[in-house]
Amino acid sequence: MKRAVIVGAGIAGLATALQLAQDGWHPLVVERAPARRSGGYLVNLLGTGYDAAERLGLIPALSDRALGLFTTVLVRADGRPKLTVPSAVAEAALGARTMTVFRGDLEAALYEAVRDHAEIRFGTTVSSINQDTDRVGIRLSDGTTEDADLLIGADGVHSATRTAMFGPDHRVDLPYVVAAFPLAHPIAAVPESSATTFIGPGRTAAIVNLGSQRSSAFFTYRCADPGRELERGPVEALRAAFGDLAAGVPEAIRHLETDPANAYFDRVSQVDMPRWSTGRTVLLGDAAWCVTLFAGHGAALALAGAGQLGTALQRHGHDIPSALTEWETRLRPEVVKRQALARRGMYQYAPPSRFHVWLNDVTIRAITLPGIRGLVRRGIERQNR
């Protein structure tokens, strides 16, 4: 039985462990955090991401946690509605094979599926890596050593595995900060089964009300010094950037004050690497190709990447370097496309001027027209092939 050590117990790491376990490998997952994390933001599974979730057997468990589609109301700074995008528009555009869930629920489904088929050690990091043509020697922070056939770095955009094996210069930091967090109870100012979204020059604030334990908030904004914003912490930073808004934003920030540690709060970065593997070490997910939240396909790419890695390893047997090369050749065009879409998405989530805000409004109004919906749906279907 082949041995794989996987660094990171997020979506990419757990999906890879599940895929390899199903293929007859013996995976070990090591995770820096002391326990499995919960919370997070909404993720969409569509296209190859939905297909990968289906192949991993996750759809039945996720169906019970699916959030469904909802109406989006674009609002002005004072909370007055600007225009409404009915849920039917998203349904027509995305089609039947799509699912929206909380990131924490997707990770929980993966964990429940893999926990009896892989060893998972929390509170553990990699201390050193030594590889040759036949094996990878890994020393862990708990004092143990592993002799593995494959090392997989799935430890996110700030990957320590990437730094150790490829150097520190592959993360491209962008002048934006993003925050996302679940809401234990709905925000009163947001109608049920809907989201209110404010989009202004350089910033977006969105609050989703899907009921108790099913609501969330999302904020992103452009700033000159993201590092300084992170030092301030999510509550102070969001209050300064969005404190002038209505439409439930003040209540959402007050909710965050009760549990700031449960927020995802980070700078926006992409990862741009000429190669995702070296020898028997490979990066997967955000560690290799972070596309940013502006692309909206991070979870889907992680699932698809795990599934396609399993296929390549099966096809090449003991020739792991050849399997990794084939896997990357097949997957990279999709990643490059999503990263390009994310860069264009910055104009949607953080428009540089009022003119761009107006242009976004015109575009959104257009897609609500019945004759345009079919064109949008076909365009999205082409993107997801």
mmCIF file of C-alpha atoms in Angstrom:
data_model
loop_
_atom_site.group_PDB
_atom_site.id
_atom_site.type_symbol
_atom_site.label_atom_id
_atom_site.label_comp_id
_atom_site.label_asym_id
_atom_site.label_seq_id
_atom_site.Cartn_x
_atom_site.Cartn_y
_atom_site.Cartn_z
ATOM 1 C CA MET A 1 0.000 0.000 0.000
ATOM 2 C CA LYS A 2 1.437 3.363 -1.033
ATOM 3 C CA ARG A 3 1.924 6.025 1.629
ATOM 4 C CA ALA A 4 1.044 9.687 1.110
ATOM 5 C CA VAL A 5 1.581 12.484 3.612
ATOM 6 C CA ILE A 6 -0.831 15.371 3.079
ATOM 7 C CA VAL A 7 -0.185 18.728 4.751
ATOM 8 C CA GLY A 8 -3.428 20.548 5.512
ATOM 9 C CA ALA A 9 -6.881 19.343 6.590
ATOM 10 C CA GLY A 10 -8.929 21.833 4.590
ATOM 11 C CA ILE A 11 -11.010 21.055 1.523
ATOM 12 C CA ALA A 12 -8.017 20.298 -0.734
ATOM 13 C CA GLY A 13 -6.246 18.106 1.814
ATOM 14 C CA LEU A 14 -9.276 16.103 2.936
ATOM 15 C CA ALA A 15 -10.507 15.639 -0.640
ATOM 16 C CA THR A 16 -7.085 14.348 -1.683
ATOM 17 C CA ALA A 17 -6.945 11.999 1.304
ATOM 18 C CA LEU A 18 -10.410 10.652 0.469
ATOM 19 C CA GLN A 19 -9.563 10.173 -3.198
ATOM 20 C CA LEU A 20 -6.280 8.388 -2.462
ATOM 21 C CA ALA A 21 -7.869 6.206 0.225
ATOM 22 C CA GLN A 22 -10.519 5.138 -2.284
ATOM 23 C CA ASP A 23 -7.691 4.300 -4.700
ATOM 24 C CA GLY A 24 -5.916 2.034 -2.187
ATOM 25 C CA TRP A 25 -3.359 4.442 -0.724
ATOM 26 C CA HIS A 26 -2.598 4.890 2.992
ATOM 27 C CA PRO A 27 -2.893 8.664 3.587
ATOM 28 C CA LEU A 28 -1.671 10.597 6.623
ATOM 29 C CA VAL A 29 -3.058 14.126 6.991
ATOM 30 C CA VAL A 30 -1.222 16.560 9.269
ATOM 31 C CA GLU A 31 -2.850 19.845 10.260
ATOM 32 C CA ARG A 32 -1.320 22.784 12.100
ATOM 33 C CA ALA A 33 -4.588 23.756 13.843
ATOM 34 C CA PRO A 34 -5.410 21.924 17.094
ATOM 35 C CA ALA A 35 -8.841 20.854 15.844
ATOM 36 C CA ARG A 36 -10.998 20.914 12.749
ATOM 37 C CA ARG A 37 -12.159 24.422 11.914
ATOM 38 C CA SER A 38 -15.794 25.360 11.363
ATOM 39 C CA GLY A 39 -17.481 28.406 9.887
ATOM 40 C CA GLY A 40 -16.227 30.023 6.733
ATOM 41 C CA TYR A 41 -18.021 31.487 3.774
ATOM 42 C CA LEU A 42 -20.301 30.243 1.015
ATOM 43 C CA VAL A 43 -18.775 28.058 -1.684
ATOM 44 C CA ASN A 44 -20.300 27.039 -4.991
ATOM 45 C CA LEU A 45 -19.873 23.563 -6.427
ATOM 46 C CA LEU A 46 -20.537 23.610 -10.131
ATOM 47 C CA GLY A 47 -19.040 22.192 -13.275
ATOM 48 C CA THR A 48 -16.028 19.978 -12.624
ATOM 49 C CA GLY A 49 -16.308 20.740 -8.896
ATOM 50 C CA TYR A 50 -19.804 19.252 -8.688
ATOM 51 C CA ASP A 51 -18.657 16.267 -10.776
ATOM 52 C CA ALA A 52 -15.727 15.675 -8.408
ATOM 53 C CA ALA A 53 -17.959 15.901 -5.325
ATOM 54 C CA GLU A 54 -20.279 13.365 -6.930
ATOM 55 C CA ARG A 55 -17.432 10.948 -7.700
ATOM 56 C CA LEU A 56 -16.215 11.218 -4.098
ATOM 57 C CA GLY A 57 -19.690 10.278 -2.884
ATOM 58 C CA LEU A 58 -20.317 13.619 -1.127
ATOM 59 C CA ILE A 59 -23.579 14.720 -2.757
ATOM 60 C CA PRO A 60 -25.976 12.832 -0.410
ATOM 61 C CA ALA A 61 -24.365 14.344 2.704
ATOM 62 C CA LEU A 62 -24.130 17.796 1.158
ATOM 63 C CA SER A 63 -27.725 17.792 -0.067
ATOM 64 C CA ASP A 64 -28.926 18.041 3.532
ATOM 65 C CA ARG A 65 -26.731 21.114 4.037
ATOM 66 C CA ALA A 66 -27.288 22.809 0.675
ATOM 67 C CA LEU A 67 -28.368 26.421 1.001
ATOM 68 C CA GLY A 68 -30.307 26.661 -2.222
ATOM 69 C CA LEU A 69 -30.720 29.739 -4.350
ATOM 70 C CA PHE A 70 -31.843 33.120 -3.053
ATOM 71 C CA THR A 71 -32.943 36.544 -4.209
ATOM 72 C CA THR A 72 -30.287 39.267 -4.253
ATOM 73 C CA VAL A 73 -31.240 42.866 -3.544
ATOM 74 C CA LEU A 74 -28.687 45.503 -4.499
ATOM 75 C CA VAL A 75 -28.942 48.415 -2.088
ATOM 76 C CA ARG A 76 -27.668 51.957 -1.721
ATOM 77 C CA ALA A 77 -25.505 53.064 1.193
ATOM 78 C CA ASP A 78 -28.590 54.062 3.213
ATOM 79 C CA GLY A 79 -30.198 50.665 2.675
ATOM 80 C CA ARG A 80 -32.747 51.663 0.043
ATOM 81 C CA PRO A 81 -33.174 48.989 -2.645
ATOM 82 C CA LYS A 82 -31.596 49.737 -6.002
ATOM 83 C CA LEU A 83 -32.564 46.638 -7.983
ATOM 84 C CA THR A 84 -33.575 43.036 -7.344
ATOM 85 C CA VAL A 85 -32.161 39.888 -8.932
ATOM 86 C CA PRO A 86 -34.657 37.032 -8.432
ATOM 87 C CA SER A 87 -33.368 33.573 -7.529
ATOM 88 C CA ALA A 88 -34.767 32.351 -10.840
ATOM 89 C CA VAL A 89 -32.014 34.278 -12.622
ATOM 90 C CA ALA A 90 -29.290 32.333 -10.795
ATOM 91 C CA GLU A 91 -31.204 29.095 -11.343
ATOM 92 C CA ALA A 92 -31.434 29.701 -15.069
ATOM 93 C CA ALA A 93 -27.775 30.686 -15.287
ATOM 94 C CA LEU A 94 -26.267 27.888 -13.170
ATOM 95 C CA GLY A 95 -28.474 24.936 -14.060
ATOM 96 C CA ALA A 96 -29.355 21.863 -12.006
ATOM 97 C CA ARG A 97 -25.866 20.501 -11.340
ATOM 98 C CA THR A 98 -24.804 23.122 -8.858
ATOM 99 C CA MET A 99 -24.829 23.398 -5.087
ATOM 100 C CA THR A 100 -24.078 26.169 -2.587
ATOM 101 C CA VAL A 101 -22.904 25.192 0.906
ATOM 102 C CA PHE A 102 -20.928 26.703 3.742
ATOM 103 C CA ARG A 103 -17.232 25.966 3.521
ATOM 104 C CA GLY A 104 -17.366 24.462 7.011
ATOM 105 C CA ASP A 105 -20.149 22.077 5.967
ATOM 106 C CA LEU A 106 -18.149 20.902 2.954
ATOM 107 C CA GLU A 107 -15.119 20.291 5.168
ATOM 108 C CA ALA A 108 -17.327 18.438 7.678
ATOM 109 C CA ALA A 109 -18.719 16.179 4.941
ATOM 110 C CA LEU A 110 -15.202 15.420 3.711
ATOM 111 C CA TYR A 111 -13.966 14.749 7.246
ATOM 112 C CA GLU A 112 -16.819 12.357 8.025
ATOM 113 C CA ALA A 113 -16.196 10.512 4.753
ATOM 114 C CA VAL A 114 -12.427 10.104 5.242
ATOM 115 C CA ARG A 115 -11.898 9.876 9.015
ATOM 116 C CA ASP A 116 -12.113 6.068 9.075
ATOM 117 C CA HIS A 117 -9.900 5.637 6.013
ATOM 118 C CA ALA A 118 -6.979 7.972 6.723
ATOM 119 C CA GLU A 119 -4.896 8.938 9.727
ATOM 120 C CA ILE A 120 -5.404 12.591 10.700
ATOM 121 C CA ARG A 121 -3.131 14.348 13.209
ATOM 122 C CA PHE A 122 -4.096 17.804 14.410
ATOM 123 C CA GLY A 123 -1.635 20.189 16.037
ATOM 124 C CA THR A 124 1.139 18.776 13.849
ATOM 125 C CA THR A 125 3.443 20.400 11.296
ATOM 126 C CA VAL A 126 6.279 19.310 9.025
ATOM 127 C CA SER A 127 9.723 20.014 10.475
ATOM 128 C CA SER A 128 11.905 18.871 7.565
ATOM 129 C CA ILE A 129 11.642 17.251 4.137
ATOM 130 C CA ASN A 130 14.264 15.138 2.374
ATOM 131 C CA GLN A 131 13.450 13.406 -0.883
ATOM 132 C CA ASP A 132 15.254 11.301 -3.453
ATOM 133 C CA THR A 133 14.072 9.577 -6.597
ATOM 134 C CA ASP A 134 12.380 6.757 -4.681
ATOM 135 C CA ARG A 135 10.957 8.177 -1.435
ATOM 136 C CA VAL A 136 10.213 11.303 0.615
ATOM 137 C CA GLY A 137 11.537 11.448 4.164
ATOM 138 C CA ILE A 138 9.431 13.701 6.406
ATOM 139 C CA ARG A 139 10.067 14.656 10.022
ATOM 140 C CA LEU A 140 7.030 15.915 11.929
ATOM 141 C CA SER A 141 6.735 18.270 14.872
ATOM 142 C CA ASP A 142 5.486 15.440 17.116
ATOM 143 C CA GLY A 143 8.915 13.796 16.806
ATOM 144 C CA THR A 144 7.891 11.038 14.388
ATOM 145 C CA THR A 145 9.233 10.448 10.895
ATOM 146 C CA GLU A 146 7.457 9.250 7.788
ATOM 147 C CA ASP A 147 8.863 7.449 4.766
ATOM 148 C CA ALA A 148 6.350 8.243 2.018
ATOM 149 C CA ASP A 149 5.853 7.711 -1.680
ATOM 150 C CA LEU A 150 4.322 11.167 -2.077
ATOM 151 C CA LEU A 151 4.145 14.439 -0.145
ATOM 152 C CA ILE A 152 1.183 16.705 -0.928
ATOM 153 C CA GLY A 153 1.157 20.313 0.235
ATOM 154 C CA ALA A 154 -2.499 21.316 0.585
ATOM 155 C CA ASP A 155 -1.837 23.923 3.266
ATOM 156 C CA GLY A 156 -3.415 26.946 1.648
ATOM 157 C CA VAL A 157 -2.323 30.258 0.221
ATOM 158 C CA HIS A 158 0.256 30.760 2.992
ATOM 159 C CA SER A 159 1.669 27.259 2.421
ATOM 160 C CA ALA A 160 4.743 26.345 4.459
ATOM 161 C CA THR A 161 5.269 23.362 2.144
ATOM 162 C CA ARG A 162 5.488 25.691 -0.849
ATOM 163 C CA THR A 163 8.025 27.916 0.879
ATOM 164 C CA ALA A 164 10.149 24.949 1.980
ATOM 165 C CA MET A 165 10.263 23.232 -1.400
ATOM 166 C CA PHE A 166 9.862 26.056 -3.939
ATOM 167 C CA GLY A 167 10.956 29.245 -2.169
ATOM 168 C CA PRO A 168 8.980 32.243 -0.886
ATOM 169 C CA ASP A 169 8.342 34.263 -4.050
ATOM 170 C CA HIS A 170 5.190 32.762 -5.563
ATOM 171 C CA ARG A 171 2.397 34.548 -3.684
ATOM 172 C CA VAL A 172 1.089 37.657 -5.435
ATOM 173 C CA ASP A 173 -0.540 39.955 -2.879
ATOM 174 C CA LEU A 174 -3.262 42.238 -4.204
ATOM 175 C CA PRO A 175 -4.422 45.521 -2.614
ATOM 176 C CA TYR A 176 -7.612 44.050 -1.157
ATOM 177 C CA VAL A 177 -8.828 42.585 2.127
ATOM 178 C CA VAL A 178 -11.670 40.097 2.480
ATOM 179 C CA ALA A 179 -13.746 39.062 5.492
ATOM 180 C CA ALA A 180 -16.441 36.379 5.668
ATOM 181 C CA PHE A 181 -18.183 34.875 8.675
ATOM 182 C CA PRO A 182 -21.324 32.913 9.577
ATOM 183 C CA LEU A 183 -24.185 34.522 11.494
ATOM 184 C CA ALA A 184 -25.809 32.485 14.260
ATOM 185 C CA HIS A 185 -29.102 34.273 13.633
ATOM 186 C CA PRO A 186 -30.409 36.313 10.689
ATOM 187 C CA ILE A 187 -29.971 40.069 10.388
ATOM 188 C CA ALA A 188 -33.369 41.718 10.825
ATOM 189 C CA ALA A 189 -32.845 44.249 8.040
ATOM 190 C CA VAL A 190 -32.337 41.513 5.438
ATOM 191 C CA PRO A 191 -35.495 39.792 4.123
ATOM 192 C CA GLU A 192 -35.709 36.028 4.556
ATOM 193 C CA SER A 193 -34.318 33.867 1.728
ATOM 194 C CA SER A 194 -32.419 36.784 0.267
ATOM 195 C CA ALA A 195 -29.166 38.700 0.323
ATOM 196 C CA THR A 196 -28.650 42.423 0.456
ATOM 197 C CA THR A 197 -25.552 43.587 -1.374
ATOM 198 C CA PHE A 198 -23.975 47.019 -1.406
ATOM 199 C CA ILE A 199 -21.401 47.619 -4.137
ATOM 200 C CA GLY A 200 -19.612 50.961 -4.095
ATOM 201 C CA PRO A 201 -16.269 52.293 -5.291
ATOM 202 C CA GLY A 202 -13.586 49.997 -3.909
ATOM 203 C CA ARG A 203 -15.832 47.852 -1.687
ATOM 204 C CA THR A 204 -18.662 45.322 -1.372
ATOM 205 C CA ALA A 205 -20.763 44.302 1.640
ATOM 206 C CA ALA A 206 -23.175 41.368 1.355
ATOM 207 C CA ILE A 207 -25.397 39.812 4.026
ATOM 208 C CA VAL A 208 -27.277 36.578 3.370
ATOM 209 C CA ASN A 209 -30.397 35.627 5.374
ATOM 210 C CA LEU A 210 -31.288 31.961 4.925
ATOM 211 C CA GLY A 211 -32.492 31.418 8.466
ATOM 212 C CA SER A 212 -30.929 30.464 11.791
ATOM 213 C CA GLN A 213 -27.450 28.921 11.478
ATOM 214 C CA ARG A 214 -27.685 29.422 7.709
ATOM 215 C CA SER A 215 -26.868 33.121 7.361
ATOM 216 C CA SER A 216 -23.561 34.812 6.635
ATOM 217 C CA ALA A 217 -21.780 38.065 5.860
ATOM 218 C CA PHE A 218 -19.144 38.892 3.264
ATOM 219 C CA PHE A 219 -17.020 42.039 2.982
ATOM 220 C CA THR A 220 -14.183 43.006 0.702
ATOM 221 C CA TYR A 221 -12.482 46.328 0.037
ATOM 222 C CA ARG A 222 -9.483 47.864 -1.647
ATOM 223 C CA CYS A 223 -6.818 49.359 0.624
ATOM 224 C CA ALA A 224 -3.296 50.722 0.355
ATOM 225 C CA ASP A 225 -1.817 48.495 3.091
ATOM 226 C CA PRO A 226 -3.561 45.127 3.639
ATOM 227 C CA GLY A 227 -1.004 44.183 6.284
ATOM 228 C CA ARG A 228 -2.002 47.186 8.368
ATOM 229 C CA GLU A 229 -5.661 46.217 8.040
ATOM 230 C CA LEU A 230 -4.923 42.715 9.321
ATOM 231 C CA GLU A 231 -3.099 44.155 12.324
ATOM 232 C CA ARG A 232 -6.210 46.147 13.222
ATOM 233 C CA GLY A 233 -8.295 42.986 13.323
ATOM 234 C CA PRO A 234 -11.609 42.312 11.567
ATOM 235 C CA VAL A 235 -13.911 44.298 13.842
ATOM 236 C CA GLU A 236 -11.988 47.571 13.805
ATOM 237 C CA ALA A 237 -11.058 47.250 10.125
ATOM 238 C CA LEU A 238 -14.611 46.545 8.955
ATOM 239 C CA ARG A 239 -16.081 49.256 11.145
ATOM 240 C CA ALA A 240 -13.698 51.788 9.584
ATOM 241 C CA ALA A 241 -14.314 50.617 6.026
ATOM 242 C CA PHE A 242 -18.100 50.044 6.222
ATOM 243 C CA GLY A 243 -19.310 51.986 9.252
ATOM 244 C CA ASP A 244 -21.254 54.458 7.090
ATOM 245 C CA LEU A 245 -23.535 51.784 5.618
ATOM 246 C CA ALA A 246 -27.030 50.678 6.620
ATOM 247 C CA ALA A 247 -28.941 47.578 5.366
ATOM 248 C CA GLY A 248 -27.886 45.391 8.292
ATOM 249 C CA VAL A 249 -24.152 46.084 8.072
ATOM 250 C CA PRO A 250 -23.864 47.615 11.585
ATOM 251 C CA GLU A 251 -25.695 44.621 13.091
ATOM 252 C CA ALA A 252 -23.447 42.167 11.253
ATOM 253 C CA ILE A 253 -20.330 43.906 12.574
ATOM 254 C CA ARG A 254 -21.789 43.853 16.106
ATOM 255 C CA HIS A 255 -22.344 40.127 15.664
ATOM 256 C CA LEU A 256 -18.690 39.764 14.660
ATOM 257 C CA GLU A 257 -17.641 41.479 17.899
ATOM 258 C CA THR A 258 -18.935 38.478 19.874
ATOM 259 C CA ASP A 259 -16.688 36.004 18.023
ATOM 260 C CA PRO A 260 -14.027 37.696 15.862
ATOM 261 C CA ALA A 261 -11.903 34.529 15.763
ATOM 262 C CA ASN A 262 -14.606 32.790 13.725
ATOM 263 C CA ALA A 263 -14.148 35.163 10.785
ATOM 264 C CA TYR A 264 -12.099 34.480 7.713
ATOM 265 C CA PHE A 265 -10.102 37.715 7.481
ATOM 266 C CA ASP A 266 -7.119 37.972 5.174
ATOM 267 C CA ARG A 267 -5.470 39.847 2.345
ATOM 268 C CA VAL A 268 -6.423 38.804 -1.175
ATOM 269 C CA SER A 269 -3.627 36.896 -2.892
ATOM 270 C CA GLN A 270 -3.076 34.686 -5.886
ATOM 271 C CA VAL A 271 -0.385 32.025 -6.202
ATOM 272 C CA ASP A 272 1.485 31.968 -9.500
ATOM 273 C CA MET A 273 3.940 29.102 -9.975
ATOM 274 C CA PRO A 274 5.696 27.811 -13.094
ATOM 275 C CA ARG A 275 5.453 24.239 -11.751
ATOM 276 C CA TRP A 276 3.378 22.598 -9.011
ATOM 277 C CA SER A 277 5.626 19.617 -8.307
ATOM 278 C CA THR A 278 9.238 18.711 -7.738
ATOM 279 C CA GLY A 279 10.221 15.068 -7.571
ATOM 280 C CA ARG A 280 7.710 13.365 -5.256
ATOM 281 C CA THR A 281 6.378 16.564 -3.714
ATOM 282 C CA VAL A 282 3.327 18.291 -5.164
ATOM 283 C CA LEU A 283 1.170 21.276 -4.215
ATOM 284 C CA LEU A 284 -2.607 21.220 -4.599
ATOM 285 C CA GLY A 285 -5.423 23.708 -4.081
ATOM 286 C CA ASP A 286 -4.712 27.244 -2.898
ATOM 287 C CA ALA A 287 -1.130 26.257 -2.036
ATOM 288 C CA ALA A 288 -0.484 25.784 -5.753
ATOM 289 C CA TRP A 289 -2.848 28.093 -7.588
ATOM 290 C CA CYS A 290 -4.990 30.249 -5.292
ATOM 291 C CA VAL A 291 -7.473 31.974 -7.598
ATOM 292 C CA THR A 292 -8.971 34.235 -4.842
ATOM 293 C CA LEU A 293 -12.575 34.591 -3.751
ATOM 294 C CA PHE A 294 -13.107 36.904 -6.719
ATOM 295 C CA ALA A 295 -13.061 33.829 -8.982
ATOM 296 C CA GLY A 296 -15.606 31.840 -6.979
ATOM 297 C CA HIS A 297 -14.163 28.427 -7.917
ATOM 298 C CA GLY A 298 -11.604 27.721 -5.197
ATOM 299 C CA ALA A 299 -13.446 24.798 -3.598
ATOM 300 C CA ALA A 300 -14.481 23.371 -6.959
ATOM 301 C CA LEU A 301 -10.890 23.473 -8.227
ATOM 302 C CA ALA A 302 -9.631 21.812 -5.041
ATOM 303 C CA LEU A 303 -12.098 18.929 -5.433
ATOM 304 C CA ALA A 304 -11.430 18.591 -9.146
ATOM 305 C CA GLY A 305 -7.667 18.739 -8.576
ATOM 306 C CA ALA A 306 -7.846 15.950 -5.986
ATOM 307 C CA GLY A 307 -9.933 13.749 -8.271
ATOM 308 C CA GLN A 308 -7.731 14.297 -11.301
ATOM 309 C CA LEU A 309 -4.589 13.653 -9.244
ATOM 310 C CA GLY A 310 -5.987 10.280 -8.218
ATOM 311 C CA THR A 311 -6.713 9.417 -11.852
ATOM 312 C CA ALA A 312 -3.190 10.344 -12.983
ATOM 313 C CA LEU A 313 -1.559 8.356 -10.159
ATOM 314 C CA GLN A 314 -3.609 5.292 -11.045
ATOM 315 C CA ARG A 315 -2.713 5.595 -14.707
ATOM 316 C CA HIS A 316 1.047 5.842 -14.113
ATOM 317 C CA GLY A 317 1.422 3.337 -11.268
ATOM 318 C CA HIS A 318 4.843 3.641 -9.635
ATOM 319 C CA ASP A 319 6.011 6.448 -11.960
ATOM 320 C CA ILE A 320 4.836 9.241 -9.687
ATOM 321 C CA PRO A 321 6.781 12.125 -11.316
ATOM 322 C CA SER A 322 5.187 11.312 -14.692
ATOM 323 C CA ALA A 323 1.764 11.194 -13.047
ATOM 324 C CA LEU A 324 2.315 14.624 -11.526
ATOM 325 C CA THR A 325 3.441 16.080 -14.846
ATOM 326 C CA GLU A 326 0.396 14.721 -16.685
ATOM 327 C CA TRP A 327 -1.956 15.925 -13.925
ATOM 328 C CA GLU A 328 -0.596 19.456 -14.077
ATOM 329 C CA THR A 329 -0.703 19.585 -17.876
ATOM 330 C CA ARG A 330 -4.398 18.702 -17.837
ATOM 331 C CA LEU A 331 -5.414 20.994 -14.958
ATOM 332 C CA ARG A 332 -3.327 24.116 -15.535
ATOM 333 C CA PRO A 333 -5.402 25.601 -18.408
ATOM 334 C CA GLU A 334 -8.485 25.676 -16.172
ATOM 335 C CA VAL A 335 -6.527 27.316 -13.344
ATOM 336 C CA VAL A 336 -5.072 29.957 -15.668
ATOM 337 C CA LYS A 337 -8.570 30.758 -16.927
ATOM 338 C CA ARG A 338 -9.989 31.090 -13.405
ATOM 339 C CA GLN A 339 -7.158 33.342 -12.276
ATOM 340 C CA ALA A 340 -7.769 35.625 -15.252
ATOM 341 C CA LEU A 341 -11.490 35.724 -14.447
ATOM 342 C CA ALA A 342 -10.637 36.624 -10.851
ATOM 343 C CA ARG A 343 -8.580 39.607 -11.957
ATOM 344 C CA ARG A 344 -11.569 40.817 -13.951
ATOM 345 C CA GLY A 345 -13.791 40.056 -10.973
ATOM 346 C CA MET A 346 -12.004 42.710 -8.944
ATOM 347 C CA TYR A 347 -13.938 45.280 -10.974
ATOM 348 C CA GLN A 348 -17.161 43.612 -9.844
ATOM 349 C CA TYR A 349 -16.377 43.332 -6.120
ATOM 350 C CA ALA A 350 -14.316 46.507 -5.755
ATOM 351 C CA PRO A 351 -15.155 48.831 -8.657
ATOM 352 C CA PRO A 352 -12.489 51.528 -9.055
ATOM 353 C CA SER A 353 -14.975 54.377 -9.627
ATOM 354 C CA ARG A 354 -18.644 55.368 -9.541
ATOM 355 C CA PHE A 355 -18.715 54.918 -13.295
ATOM 356 C CA HIS A 356 -17.710 51.275 -12.859
ATOM 357 C CA VAL A 357 -20.406 50.859 -10.196
ATOM 358 C CA TRP A 358 -22.951 52.211 -12.679
ATOM 359 C CA LEU A 359 -21.615 49.881 -15.377
ATOM 360 C CA ASN A 360 -22.021 46.909 -13.021
ATOM 361 C CA ASP A 361 -25.594 47.963 -12.307
ATOM 362 C CA VAL A 362 -26.379 48.128 -16.018
ATOM 363 C CA THR A 363 -24.916 44.639 -16.518
ATOM 364 C CA ILE A 364 -26.882 43.184 -13.605
ATOM 365 C CA ARG A 365 -30.104 44.785 -14.833
ATOM 366 C CA ALA A 366 -29.495 43.286 -18.260
ATOM 367 C CA ILE A 367 -29.107 39.717 -17.026
ATOM 368 C CA THR A 368 -32.482 39.902 -15.298
ATOM 369 C CA LEU A 369 -34.151 40.275 -18.708
ATOM 370 C CA PRO A 370 -35.676 36.960 -19.870
ATOM 371 C CA GLY A 371 -34.019 37.039 -23.273
ATOM 372 C CA ILE A 372 -30.572 37.560 -21.760
ATOM 373 C CA ARG A 373 -30.797 34.747 -19.177
ATOM 374 C CA GLY A 374 -30.306 32.026 -21.765
ATOM 375 C CA LEU A 375 -27.208 33.743 -23.122
ATOM 376 C CA VAL A 376 -25.789 34.047 -19.596
ATOM 377 C CA ARG A 377 -26.528 30.402 -18.853
ATOM 378 C CA ARG A 378 -24.820 29.231 -22.038
ATOM 379 C CA GLY A 379 -21.827 31.452 -21.282
ATOM 380 C CA ILE A 380 -21.460 30.010 -17.789
ATOM 381 C CA GLU A 381 -21.848 26.476 -19.121
ATOM 382 C CA ARG A 382 -18.966 27.123 -21.548
ATOM 383 C CA GLN A 383 -16.816 28.466 -18.693
ATOM 384 C CA ASN A 384 -17.499 25.371 -16.566
ATOM 385 C CA ARG A 385 -16.692 22.771 -19.199
#
